[in-house]
């Protein structure tokens, strides 16, 4: 099969590389010449484990190539996968301008009976709009489908190779069969539904997981005040098969490129239906306010942040990625600086260059210093914030940061450290909903 994947962001590159690894001829297409130049040399513009090796392997076999030319990528493609960004609008809706631009640009080069698949997260009803855009530019016959993406950053290649399920939303049998054949090597359950259900399944899955995290964070907050320990509570209720013990680690609230956006978009759909009071508005509110509430509590504990030196460990929104979108660090650091704290930070992959776009003003003013090496970090901090559960950060011997002359707090906002050990090192420990 010849496949064109439009958009070489996170989802696009992983998708293109995985399909190429099945032996298909795949074109990765993007209008960003700089990105394409890098990808042609198998350089991944972001941090994602295993991806560079997969790019090298598939490019060496000539199964994968990258281009900025719509004509080159589309004219021979049996399947075209649209994987461009769908940013939020100011009012929390979804902006489909990139999806529509793709539809218009690919139309003139479409091969007869080609299948155009929308992988980007889009609301139900989008395929009709895409159809209109394509039809306005061509008389060629084509098929449309929706193929939502469920991969996680940091484990994207593995998730794509070992998915829990493939959801195909198609309008006819031929398209179901083509997409079924494409995914057959994955040996995953294939769920065939109408396109609108496929699109809603993506929102529903993400919103449910976001709700689960919000729920456990609320329970953790009650635990903290009531003498219960959230880790014990999770271990107790996790045995209930209807609930399970996985995927609801308490913390600073969910972040990243998907959950915050998808929950807000669901809230927006409801609002458009005249229902302003809905579950998704509440989840979003609770999650958005969470870090401020934590900071108020921590501020009380350290006696205010003014002139305090804070060591921040972990900048990315989760381990194994350099993505800073909606990362806790992007909320904690500006707030702490506003409260006149001095920040020294370290992350295993987010270094000055990547951080510049988000933290530029603080780096320039000197209120934030990002060190390259763990060994460069100070032991004079008044408090340590463990913000991301990178394996190298949760396995650290924190005694290296202990300064015997003053009390120091360790705020473990991921509950990954052993409170007893942390106290033995001489720190005051605060997790999320833990008694320790
Ligand atoms: C998510 C979905 O998991 C994925 O299926 C979808 O395609 C994209 O969005 P991702 O954002 O990469 O993937 O990361 P994920 O590991 O799901 O974490 C999302 C956020 O929730 C992170 O901020 C993470 O720290 C937080 N989280 C996750 C928790 O706070 N507790 C948990 O138990 C799990």
Coordinates of C-alpha atoms in Angstrom, one line a residue, residues 12 50 99 137 380 385 433:
X12 CA 2.2 11.9 12.3
X50 CA 12.7 4.3 20.0
X99 CA -7.5 19.9 8.8
X137 CA -11.4 21.1 -5.5
X380 CA 21.2 25.0 49.7
X385 CA 9.7 20.1 44.3
X433 CA -2.8 12.6 50.3

